[in-house]
Coordinates of C-alpha atoms in Angstrom, one line a residue:
Chain A
M1049 CA 0.0 0.0 0.0
S1050 CA 2.8 2.4 0.8
E1051 CA 4.1 2.4 -2.8
A1052 CA 0.6 3.2 -4.2
P1053 CA 0.9 7.0 -4.0
G1054 CA 4.4 6.8 -5.6
R1055 CA 3.1 4.7 -8.4
R1056 CA 0.0 6.8 -8.8
H1057 CA 2.1 9.9 -8.9
F1058 CA 4.3 8.3 -11.5
L1059 CA 1.3 7.2 -13.6
A1060 CA -0.2 10.7 -13.4
R1061 CA 3.1 12.3 -14.4
S1062 CA 3.5 9.9 -17.3
A1063 CA -0.1 10.5 -18.4
Q1064 CA 0.6 14.3 -18.3
G1065 CA 3.7 13.9 -20.4
V1066 CA 2.0 11.7 -23.0
A1067 CA -1.1 13.9 -23.1
G1068 CA 1.1 17.0 -23.5
A1069 CA 3.1 15.4 -26.3
A1070 CA -0.1 14.2 -28.0
C1071 CA -1.6 17.7 -28.0
A1072 CA 1.6 19.4 -29.2
G1073 CA 2.1 16.5 -31.7
L1074 CA -1.4 16.9 -33.2
A1075 CA -1.0 20.6 -33.7
W1076 CA 2.5 20.1 -35.1
F1077 CA 1.3 17.4 -37.4
A1078 CA -1.6 19.6 -38.6
F1079 CA 0.9 22.3 -39.4
L1080 CA 3.2 19.9 -41.3
R1081 CA 0.3 18.5 -43.4
E1082 CA -0.8 22.1 -44.2
E1083 CA 2.8 23.0 -45.2
A1084 CA 3.2 19.9 -47.2
H1085 CA 0.1 20.7 -49.2
A1086 CA 0.9 24.4 -49.3
A1087 CA 1.7 24.5 -53.0
P1088 CA 1.6 21.1 -54.7
F1089 CA 1.9 22.8 -58.0
A1090 CA 5.1 24.8 -57.4
L1091 CA 7.6 24.6 -60.2
R1092 CA 10.7 23.0 -58.9
P1093 CA 14.3 23.0 -60.2
P1094 CA 15.2 20.4 -62.9
G1095 CA 15.7 16.8 -61.6
A1096 CA 13.3 17.4 -58.6
R1097 CA 11.9 14.2 -57.4
P1098 CA 8.1 13.8 -57.2
E1099 CA 6.8 16.4 -54.7
A1100 CA 6.4 14.0 -51.7
D1101 CA 10.0 12.7 -52.0
F1102 CA 11.3 16.2 -52.8
G1103 CA 9.6 17.6 -49.7
A1104 CA 11.1 14.9 -47.5
L1105 CA 14.6 15.3 -48.9
C1106 CA 15.0 19.0 -49.5
I1107 CA 17.1 20.3 -46.6
K1108 CA 16.4 23.9 -47.6
C1109 CA 20.0 24.9 -47.8
G1110 CA 19.6 27.0 -50.9
Q1111 CA 22.7 25.7 -52.6
C1112 CA 20.8 25.1 -55.8
V1113 CA 19.6 28.7 -55.6
R1114 CA 23.2 29.9 -55.3
A1115 CA 24.5 27.6 -58.0
C1116 CA 21.9 28.8 -60.5
P1117 CA 23.7 31.3 -62.8
Y1118 CA 20.4 33.1 -63.5
P1119 CA 18.0 34.8 -61.0
T1120 CA 15.7 31.9 -61.7
L1121 CA 15.6 29.8 -58.5
K1122 CA 14.3 31.3 -55.3
L1123 CA 13.8 30.0 -51.8
S1124 CA 10.2 30.4 -51.0
T1125 CA 9.3 32.9 -48.3
A1126 CA 6.1 32.9 -46.3
A1127 CA 4.5 35.3 -48.7
T1128 CA 4.7 32.9 -51.7
G1129 CA 2.5 30.2 -50.0
I1130 CA 5.0 27.6 -51.1
T1131 CA 6.5 25.3 -48.5
L1132 CA 8.8 27.6 -46.6
G1133 CA 12.5 27.6 -47.7
T1134 CA 12.1 25.3 -50.7
P1135 CA 13.5 26.2 -54.1
H1136 CA 11.1 27.1 -56.9
F1137 CA 10.8 29.4 -59.9
V1138 CA 8.2 31.7 -61.5
P1139 CA 8.7 31.5 -65.3
R1140 CA 7.2 35.0 -66.0
E1141 CA 9.8 36.5 -63.6
E1142 CA 12.7 34.3 -64.7
P1143 CA 12.5 31.0 -66.5
C1144 CA 14.9 28.1 -66.3
H1145 CA 17.5 28.4 -69.0
L1146 CA 18.3 24.6 -69.1
C1147 CA 22.1 24.9 -68.4
E1148 CA 23.8 22.0 -70.0
D1149 CA 25.8 21.2 -66.9
I1150 CA 22.8 21.6 -64.6
P1151 CA 24.7 23.3 -61.7
C1152 CA 21.6 23.3 -59.4
V1153 CA 21.3 19.6 -59.5
K1154 CA 25.1 19.2 -58.9
A1155 CA 24.8 21.4 -55.9
C1156 CA 22.1 19.5 -54.1
P1157 CA 23.6 17.6 -51.2
T1158 CA 20.6 15.4 -50.3
G1159 CA 19.4 14.1 -53.7
A1160 CA 16.1 16.0 -53.6
L1161 CA 17.3 17.0 -57.0
D1162 CA 18.2 13.7 -58.7
K1163 CA 21.7 13.6 -60.2
A1164 CA 20.5 10.5 -62.2
M1165 CA 18.1 12.7 -64.2
G1166 CA 20.2 12.5 -67.3
P1167 CA 20.7 15.4 -69.8
V1168 CA 18.8 18.6 -69.1
D1169 CA 16.2 18.1 -71.8
K1170 CA 15.0 15.2 -69.7
A1171 CA 13.9 17.7 -67.0
R1172 CA 10.2 17.7 -66.4
M1173 CA 9.6 20.8 -64.3
G1174 CA 6.1 21.4 -65.6
L1175 CA 4.2 21.4 -68.8
A1176 CA 3.4 24.4 -71.1
V1177 CA -0.3 24.9 -72.0
V1178 CA -1.7 27.4 -74.5
D1179 CA -4.7 29.6 -73.8
A1180 CA -6.1 29.5 -77.3
E1181 CA -8.6 32.3 -76.5
N1182 CA -5.8 34.8 -75.9
C1183 CA -2.9 33.3 -77.9
L1184 CA -2.0 35.7 -80.8
S1185 CA -1.3 32.9 -83.1
W1186 CA -4.8 31.5 -82.5
Q1187 CA -6.2 34.9 -83.5
G1188 CA -4.5 34.5 -86.9
L1189 CA -1.3 36.5 -86.2
R1190 CA 2.0 35.0 -87.1
C1191 CA 3.4 35.5 -83.5
E1192 CA 5.0 32.1 -82.8
V1193 CA 7.4 33.7 -80.3
C1194 CA 6.9 30.7 -77.9
Y1195 CA 8.0 28.4 -80.7
R1196 CA 11.1 30.5 -81.5
V1197 CA 12.3 30.7 -77.9
C1198 CA 11.7 27.1 -77.2
P1199 CA 15.0 25.3 -76.6
L1200 CA 13.4 22.2 -78.0
K1201 CA 11.5 23.8 -80.8
G1202 CA 10.1 21.4 -83.3
R1203 CA 9.9 18.8 -80.5
A1204 CA 8.3 20.5 -77.4
I1205 CA 6.5 23.1 -79.4
T1206 CA 5.5 22.8 -83.0
I1207 CA 3.6 25.3 -85.2
D1208 CA 0.7 23.4 -86.8
P1209 CA -1.8 24.7 -89.3
H1210 CA -5.3 24.9 -88.1
P1211 CA -8.4 25.6 -90.3
R1212 CA -9.8 29.1 -89.8
G1213 CA -13.6 28.8 -90.1
L1214 CA -14.6 28.6 -93.7
S1215 CA -11.6 30.6 -94.9
K1216 CA -9.3 29.0 -97.4
H1217 CA -6.3 30.1 -95.2
A1218 CA -5.3 28.4 -92.1
V1219 CA -4.0 29.8 -88.9
F1220 CA -0.7 28.6 -87.6
V1221 CA -0.9 27.7 -83.9
P1222 CA 1.6 26.6 -81.3
V1223 CA 1.1 23.0 -80.1
V1224 CA 2.9 21.7 -77.0
H1225 CA 4.0 18.1 -76.8
A1226 CA 4.2 16.8 -73.3
A1227 CA 6.7 14.1 -74.2
D1228 CA 9.4 16.7 -74.8
C1229 CA 8.3 19.8 -72.9
T1230 CA 10.7 20.4 -70.0
G1231 CA 8.6 23.1 -68.4
C1232 CA 11.5 25.5 -68.5
G1233 CA 9.1 28.4 -69.0
L1234 CA 11.1 30.3 -71.7
C1235 CA 7.9 30.4 -73.7
E1236 CA 5.9 31.8 -70.8
K1237 CA 8.5 34.5 -70.2
A1238 CA 8.6 35.5 -73.9
C1239 CA 4.8 35.4 -74.6
P1240 CA 3.9 39.0 -75.7
T1241 CA 0.4 39.1 -74.4
Q1242 CA -0.2 41.2 -71.3
L1243 CA -0.6 38.1 -69.2
A1244 CA 1.2 35.1 -70.7
S1245 CA -1.1 33.0 -72.9
I1246 CA 1.2 30.1 -72.7
R1247 CA 1.9 29.0 -69.1
V1248 CA 3.9 26.3 -67.4
V1249 CA 1.8 24.3 -65.0
E1250 CA 2.3 21.2 -63.0
P1251 CA 1.3 18.4 -65.5
K1252 CA -1.1 16.9 -63.0
L1253 CA -3.3 20.0 -63.3
V1254 CA -4.0 19.6 -67.0
Q1255 CA -2.8 16.2 -68.2
G1256 CA -5.3 13.4 -68.8
R1257 CA -4.6 9.8 -69.5
I1258 CA -6.3 8.1 -72.4
G1259 CA -6.3 4.6 -71.0
E1260 CA -4.6 1.5 -72.1
H1261 CA -7.6 0.1 -74.1
Y1262 CA -7.6 3.0 -76.6
R1263 CA -5.6 2.7 -79.8
R1264 CA -4.3 6.2 -80.6
P1265 CA -5.1 7.8 -83.9
A1266 CA -2.3 9.7 -85.5
T1267 CA -2.1 13.3 -84.3
T1268 CA -1.2 16.5 -86.0
R1269 CA 2.2 16.2 -84.6
E1270 CA 3.0 13.0 -86.1
A1271 CA 1.9 14.3 -89.5
N1272 CA 4.5 17.1 -89.2
V1273 CA 7.6 15.3 -88.0
T1274 CA 9.8 12.9 -89.7
P1275 CA 9.5 9.3 -88.6
A1276 CA 12.9 9.6 -86.8
E1277 CA 11.6 12.4 -84.7
A1278 CA 8.4 10.6 -84.0
T1279 CA 10.2 7.7 -82.5
A1280 CA 12.1 10.0 -80.2
A1281 CA 8.8 10.9 -78.5
E1282 CA 6.4 8.1 -78.2
A1283 CA 3.4 9.7 -76.5
P1284 CA 2.8 13.2 -77.8
V1285 CA -0.1 15.0 -76.2
A1286 CA -1.7 18.0 -78.0
A1287 CA -2.4 21.1 -75.9
P1288 CA -4.7 22.8 -75.2
P1289 CA -7.1 20.1 -74.3
A1290 CA -10.0 22.5 -74.8
K1291 CA -9.4 22.9 -78.5
P1292 CA -7.6 19.9 -79.8
A1293 CA -5.7 20.8 -82.9
A1294 CA -7.6 18.9 -85.5
K1295 CA -5.8 18.4 -88.7
P1296 CA -6.0 14.7 -89.1
A1297 CA -3.6 13.3 -91.5
P1298 CA -1.9 10.0 -92.2
G1299 CA 1.4 9.5 -90.4
P1300 CA 3.2 6.9 -88.4
S1301 CA 0.7 4.7 -86.8
A1302 CA -0.2 4.1 -83.2
P1303 CA 2.6 3.2 -80.7
S1304 CA 2.1 -0.5 -81.3
G1305 CA 3.4 0.2 -84.8
K1306 CA 0.9 -2.3 -86.3
A1307 CA -2.5 -0.8 -86.0
V1308 CA -4.0 0.5 -89.2
D1309 CA -5.3 4.1 -88.8
Y1310 CA -8.5 3.4 -90.8
L1311 CA -10.4 6.3 -89.2
N1312 CA -8.0 9.0 -90.3
A1313 CA -6.4 7.6 -93.4
P1314 CA -9.1 8.6 -95.9
L1315 CA -9.1 12.2 -94.6
G1316 CA -5.5 12.6 -95.6
D1317 CA -6.4 12.5 -99.2
L1318 CA -8.6 15.6 -98.9
Chain B
M1454 CA 38.8 22.9 5.1
E1455 CA 36.4 25.7 5.9
R1456 CA 37.2 28.8 3.9
P1457 CA 35.5 32.1 3.7
V1458 CA 33.0 32.2 0.8
R1459 CA 33.9 34.8 -1.7
H1460 CA 31.7 35.9 -4.5
F1461 CA 32.5 37.0 -8.0
E1462 CA 32.9 40.7 -8.4
M1463 CA 33.0 42.4 -11.8
P1464 CA 36.5 44.0 -12.0
A1465 CA 36.5 47.8 -12.2
T1466 CA 39.2 48.0 -14.9
L1467 CA 38.5 47.5 -18.5
G1468 CA 41.1 44.8 -18.8
G1469 CA 39.5 42.9 -15.9
K1470 CA 36.1 43.3 -17.5
L1471 CA 37.3 42.0 -20.8
H1472 CA 38.9 39.1 -19.0
A1473 CA 35.6 38.3 -17.2
W1474 CA 33.8 38.5 -20.5
R1475 CA 36.4 36.5 -22.4
F1476 CA 34.1 33.6 -23.2
L1477 CA 31.2 35.8 -24.0
I1478 CA 33.3 37.8 -26.4
A1479 CA 34.8 34.6 -28.0
R1480 CA 31.3 33.2 -28.5
R1481 CA 30.0 36.3 -30.2
V1482 CA 33.1 36.4 -32.4
V1483 CA 32.5 32.8 -33.4
Q1484 CA 28.7 33.2 -33.8
L1485 CA 29.0 36.3 -35.9
G1486 CA 32.1 34.9 -37.7
V1487 CA 30.2 31.8 -38.9
L1488 CA 27.3 34.1 -40.0
L1489 CA 29.8 36.3 -41.8
L1490 CA 31.4 33.4 -43.6
F1491 CA 28.0 32.4 -45.0
F1492 CA 27.0 36.0 -45.7
G1493 CA 30.3 37.0 -47.3
T1494 CA 30.1 34.0 -49.6
V1495 CA 26.6 35.1 -50.7
A1496 CA 26.9 38.8 -50.7
W1497 CA 30.5 39.5 -51.6
G1498 CA 31.4 36.3 -53.4
W1499 CA 34.1 35.2 -51.0
K1500 CA 36.1 32.3 -52.5
L1501 CA 38.6 29.8 -51.3
A1502 CA 40.7 27.9 -53.8
G1503 CA 38.5 29.3 -56.6
A1504 CA 35.3 27.9 -55.1
P1505 CA 32.7 29.6 -53.0
L1506 CA 34.0 29.8 -49.4
L1507 CA 31.0 28.5 -47.5
A1508 CA 27.9 28.0 -49.7
G1509 CA 24.5 27.1 -48.3
N1510 CA 23.3 27.6 -44.8
L1511 CA 23.5 25.9 -41.4
S1512 CA 21.2 23.1 -42.6
A1513 CA 23.6 22.0 -45.3
A1514 CA 26.6 23.7 -46.8
T1515 CA 29.7 23.2 -48.9
L1516 CA 33.1 24.4 -47.7
A1517 CA 35.5 25.5 -50.4
G1518 CA 33.4 23.8 -53.1
A1519 CA 34.6 20.4 -51.8
I1520 CA 33.8 19.6 -48.2
P1521 CA 30.2 18.8 -47.5
L1522 CA 28.6 19.8 -44.2
A1523 CA 25.1 19.0 -43.1
D1524 CA 23.1 19.3 -39.9
P1525 CA 23.0 15.7 -38.5
F1526 CA 19.7 16.3 -36.8
A1527 CA 18.1 17.4 -40.1
V1528 CA 19.6 14.3 -41.8
L1529 CA 18.3 12.1 -39.0
Q1530 CA 14.8 13.5 -39.6
M1531 CA 15.1 12.8 -43.3
I1532 CA 16.0 9.2 -42.6
A1533 CA 13.0 9.0 -40.2
T1534 CA 10.8 9.8 -43.2
G1535 CA 12.0 6.5 -44.7
R1536 CA 14.2 8.0 -47.3
V1537 CA 18.0 7.8 -47.6
P1538 CA 19.6 11.1 -48.4
A1539 CA 22.4 11.2 -50.9
A1540 CA 26.0 10.3 -49.8
T1541 CA 27.0 14.0 -49.8
A1542 CA 24.5 14.8 -47.1
L1543 CA 25.4 11.7 -45.1
A1544 CA 29.1 12.5 -45.2
G1545 CA 28.4 16.1 -44.3
A1546 CA 26.4 15.1 -41.3
G1547 CA 29.1 12.7 -40.2
L1548 CA 31.8 15.4 -40.5
V1549 CA 29.7 17.9 -38.5
L1550 CA 28.8 15.3 -35.8
A1551 CA 32.5 14.5 -35.4
A1552 CA 33.4 18.1 -35.1
Y1553 CA 30.9 18.7 -32.3
L1554 CA 31.9 15.6 -30.5
L1555 CA 35.4 17.1 -30.3
A1556 CA 34.0 20.5 -29.2
G1557 CA 31.4 19.1 -26.9
G1558 CA 27.9 18.4 -28.3
R1559 CA 26.1 21.5 -27.3
A1560 CA 28.9 23.8 -28.2
W1561 CA 26.7 24.2 -31.3
C1562 CA 24.1 25.9 -29.1
A1563 CA 26.4 28.4 -27.3
W1564 CA 29.0 29.0 -30.1
V1565 CA 27.3 28.7 -33.5
C1566 CA 23.5 28.7 -33.3
P1567 CA 22.2 32.2 -34.4
M1568 CA 19.2 31.8 -32.1
N1569 CA 21.6 32.1 -29.1
L1570 CA 22.0 35.8 -30.0
V1571 CA 18.2 36.2 -29.8
T1572 CA 17.6 34.2 -26.6
D1573 CA 20.6 35.9 -24.9
A1574 CA 19.1 39.3 -25.8
A1575 CA 15.7 38.1 -24.5
H1576 CA 17.4 37.1 -21.3
A1577 CA 19.1 40.5 -20.9
V1578 CA 15.7 42.2 -21.3
R1579 CA 14.1 39.8 -18.8
R1580 CA 16.9 40.6 -16.3
R1581 CA 16.7 44.3 -16.8
L1582 CA 12.9 44.3 -16.3
G1583 CA 13.0 41.9 -13.4
I1584 CA 10.4 39.5 -15.1
R1585 CA 9.5 36.3 -13.3
D1586 CA 8.4 33.1 -15.0
A1587 CA 4.8 33.0 -16.2
V1588 CA 4.9 29.2 -16.6
H1589 CA 7.0 26.5 -15.1
L1590 CA 8.6 24.2 -17.7
S1591 CA 10.6 21.1 -17.1
P1592 CA 13.9 21.1 -18.9
S1593 CA 13.2 17.6 -20.0
I1594 CA 10.4 18.7 -22.3
R1595 CA 13.0 19.1 -25.1
Y1596 CA 13.5 15.3 -25.1
W1597 CA 9.8 14.8 -25.7
V1598 CA 10.0 17.4 -28.5
L1599 CA 13.0 15.5 -29.9
G1600 CA 11.1 12.3 -29.9
L1601 CA 8.1 14.0 -31.4
A1602 CA 10.2 15.5 -34.2
L1603 CA 11.4 12.0 -35.2
A1604 CA 8.0 10.4 -34.8
L1605 CA 6.3 13.2 -36.8
S1606 CA 8.9 13.0 -39.5
A1607 CA 7.9 9.4 -39.9
A1608 CA 4.2 10.1 -39.8
A1609 CA 4.1 13.2 -42.0
G1610 CA 6.8 12.2 -44.4
V1611 CA 8.7 15.4 -44.0
A1612 CA 11.5 16.6 -41.7
A1613 CA 9.2 17.7 -38.9
F1614 CA 11.5 20.1 -37.0
E1615 CA 13.3 21.4 -40.1
W1616 CA 9.9 22.5 -41.5
A1617 CA 9.1 24.5 -38.3
S1618 CA 12.5 25.4 -37.0
P1619 CA 12.9 29.0 -35.9
I1620 CA 16.7 28.4 -36.1
A1621 CA 16.6 27.4 -39.7
M1622 CA 14.2 30.3 -40.5
L1623 CA 16.4 32.8 -38.8
H1624 CA 19.5 31.7 -40.6
R1625 CA 17.7 31.4 -44.0
E1626 CA 16.1 34.8 -43.6
L1627 CA 19.5 36.4 -42.8
L1628 CA 21.0 34.9 -45.9
F1629 CA 18.2 34.9 -48.4
G1630 CA 16.3 38.0 -47.4
A1631 CA 13.9 38.7 -44.5
G1632 CA 10.3 37.5 -44.7
L1633 CA 7.6 36.4 -42.5
G1634 CA 9.7 33.6 -41.1
L1635 CA 11.2 36.1 -38.7
G1636 CA 7.8 36.1 -36.9
L1637 CA 8.6 32.7 -35.3
V1638 CA 12.0 34.1 -34.2
A1639 CA 10.2 37.0 -32.6
A1640 CA 7.9 34.6 -30.9
V1641 CA 10.9 32.8 -29.4
F1642 CA 12.3 36.2 -28.2
L1643 CA 9.0 37.1 -26.5
F1644 CA 8.6 33.7 -25.0
D1645 CA 12.1 33.8 -23.5
A1646 CA 11.8 37.4 -22.4
F1647 CA 8.4 37.3 -20.8
V1648 CA 7.1 33.8 -20.3
A1649 CA 9.8 31.4 -19.3
K1650 CA 13.5 32.0 -18.4
H1651 CA 15.7 30.3 -20.9
G1652 CA 12.5 28.8 -22.2
W1653 CA 13.5 28.0 -25.7
C1654 CA 17.2 26.9 -25.5
G1655 CA 17.0 25.5 -22.0
H1656 CA 13.7 23.6 -22.2
L1657 CA 12.1 23.2 -25.6
C1658 CA 14.5 23.2 -28.5
P1659 CA 14.9 19.7 -30.0
Q1660 CA 18.0 20.7 -31.8
G1661 CA 19.6 21.4 -28.4
A1662 CA 18.2 18.1 -27.1
F1663 CA 19.8 16.2 -30.1
W1664 CA 23.2 17.8 -29.3
A1665 CA 22.7 17.1 -25.6
V1666 CA 22.3 13.4 -26.4
A1667 CA 25.3 13.4 -28.8
G1668 CA 27.3 15.6 -26.4
R1669 CA 27.5 13.0 -23.7
A1670 CA 30.3 11.5 -25.7
G1671 CA 31.9 14.9 -26.2
V1672 CA 35.6 15.3 -25.7
L1673 CA 35.9 18.9 -24.4
K1674 CA 34.3 19.3 -20.9
V1675 CA 34.2 21.9 -18.1
A1676 CA 36.5 20.3 -15.5
F1677 CA 35.7 20.9 -11.8
D1678 CA 38.2 21.2 -9.0
D1679 CA 36.3 20.2 -5.9
A1680 CA 39.0 21.2 -3.5
A1681 CA 39.1 24.8 -4.7
C1682 CA 35.3 25.2 -4.7
T1683 CA 33.6 27.0 -1.8
R1684 CA 30.1 26.3 -3.0
C1685 CA 29.4 30.0 -3.4
G1686 CA 26.9 29.2 -6.2
D1687 CA 28.0 32.0 -8.6
C1688 CA 28.5 29.5 -11.4
I1689 CA 24.9 28.1 -10.9
R1690 CA 23.5 31.7 -11.2
A1691 CA 25.6 32.3 -14.4
C1692 CA 24.7 29.0 -16.0
P1693 CA 21.9 29.3 -18.7
E1694 CA 21.0 25.7 -18.2
P1695 CA 18.5 24.8 -15.5
R1696 CA 20.1 21.5 -14.3
V1697 CA 23.6 21.3 -15.5
L1698 CA 25.7 22.4 -12.5
D1699 CA 25.2 20.0 -9.6
F1700 CA 28.0 20.2 -7.0
K1701 CA 27.6 16.6 -5.9
A1702 CA 27.7 15.1 -9.4
C1703 CA 30.5 17.5 -10.5
A1704 CA 32.6 16.6 -7.4
D1705 CA 32.1 12.9 -8.1
R1706 CA 33.1 13.0 -11.7
A1707 CA 35.5 16.0 -11.5
F1708 CA 33.8 17.5 -14.6
V1709 CA 30.4 18.8 -15.7
A1710 CA 28.9 15.6 -17.0
A1711 CA 25.5 16.7 -18.0
G1712 CA 24.9 16.5 -21.8
E1713 CA 23.0 19.7 -21.6
C1714 CA 26.2 21.7 -20.9
T1715 CA 26.7 24.1 -23.8
N1716 CA 30.4 24.7 -23.0
C1717 CA 29.6 28.4 -23.0
G1718 CA 32.2 29.1 -20.3
E1719 CA 30.1 31.5 -18.3
C1720 CA 30.6 29.5 -15.1
I1721 CA 34.4 29.5 -15.6
A1722 CA 34.4 33.2 -16.1
V1723 CA 32.5 34.0 -12.9
C1724 CA 34.2 31.4 -10.6
P1725 CA 36.1 33.5 -7.9
E1726 CA 38.1 30.4 -6.9
K1727 CA 39.0 29.3 -10.5
A1728 CA 37.6 25.9 -9.6
L1729 CA 36.3 25.5 -13.2
R1730 CA 38.2 25.3 -16.4
F1731 CA 37.9 23.8 -19.9
D1732 CA 39.7 20.5 -20.2
L1733 CA 39.7 17.3 -22.2
L1734 CA 37.5 14.7 -20.7
A1735 CA 40.4 12.2 -20.3
R1736 CA 42.5 14.8 -18.5
A1737 CA 39.6 15.9 -16.3
R1738 CA 39.1 12.3 -15.3
G1739 CA 42.8 11.8 -14.7
A1740 CA 42.9 14.9 -12.4
R1741 CA 40.4 13.4 -10.1
V1742 CA 42.5 12.4 -7.1
P1743 CA 40.7 12.6 -3.8
D1744 CA 42.1 14.9 -1.0
Q1745 CA 44.7 16.3 -3.3
A1746 CA 46.0 19.8 -2.9
P1747 CA 44.6 22.3 -5.4
T1748 CA 46.4 22.0 -8.6
E1749 CA 48.3 24.9 -10.2
G1750 CA 46.1 27.7 -11.5
T1751 CA 43.7 27.6 -8.5
A1752 CA 43.3 30.3 -5.9
P1753 CA 45.5 30.1 -2.8

């Protein structure tokens, strides 16, 4: 009996400790979840791992920011809403210039930026999408600035003809191909409209998935590139999704390489 | 054996004052020096052997473009998320851990951490205004916070303390431009100044708790000469840590054994009998000979 108060006291103290830790832990956990989801669509430096792994591995040292020879990369401050202290960039302020030696990735000590990413054109920082309602090319002007500044022009952005109403003349519009777009944002920076009409966004925001059971018809893209170029990029996706560029033409067939494109083939003869 | 108890008196001469402040001055020089090395590299492009002198921040850095440095506690939290950081970060954490084992684990807290400048300032304000504790905290809370930091890193999948650390925020904001992150630093200042004495560094900070655990194996310790000590208690009043100086434990071991000791040297500076000094752990142990006359360097 004599040890009961001591034991009771010990149990009460332990309960206090555990309860205190649980309260603090819950609040802390809530903060971490909030922070982790702060900006799931922030544009990260080249080679950044998927956001969950990036968030866990980024030590927020800013060495990538210092290694960047352009004023591109910034460490986020509380005002940006992006997870505090993590590197990101805003293309309209300063896009990624796709340095061949990728100094930012070399500078990362933790592997949050993956050194095994390969050459810089394998970077997938985001995906450019065109706002056809404001894009000058879609209005019939031969702007095409985004195409000309694109470091992967002809692959990541092509200029494709698009019928203009009943007119005999076509418009020439920029079409982004997700398979090659690095998300560097040079197009967004260069776009002459007041607010950029081509924007780099996190692919998850805009990219669909057709599903394995579909056999792909040939796209405009494939009609315009040589077969060699077509094999370099196996899954081109036309943007914007709202107004799919429709100039069906015969071309290299679906990825399987065997399917006959009987739906589109006759139209090519028009 | 009975000797009159003398207390520390601040010398009237400037030289005497500087001597009494020698560890404080040295700590400020080191703290600001480390900040300056980072800042100079960023702002003025300081280089060593053609490479940036000290690129990065206190979370992770590269010295002279070749030597990686990383905060072992931050790397430990990353590992707790279930991911393995790249070898560069692991090597950097190992190097930093080894360096602080030589200097005494929590030497980080007193000699390098930029937050020490803030909490020392808060303590000065508190002393000037004569503020008493609003809440009583146990100095052991930090170990709960340390445990929570690792558990939450595993649960949330992100480095829990790194994401909320006022230390990292302070240092980042100093190097990358001030923002709202300084709000948390201000909160620590107010907490220390008005709510709890040495509240942050002495009770809550898990970074300090990490170094306290690691520091038990530290090499540089504050050695204690029991024969010279009159138990005047000046050292205890000067010590920023609530439970570090314990005469009985110190007399038994002949050095300050508590891992929470930050090696700040304040106790050494105020001891009127020169019963405390920095020494290597092995030598402090060796000097422990019962009933021995005071060794050289102690007061008559």
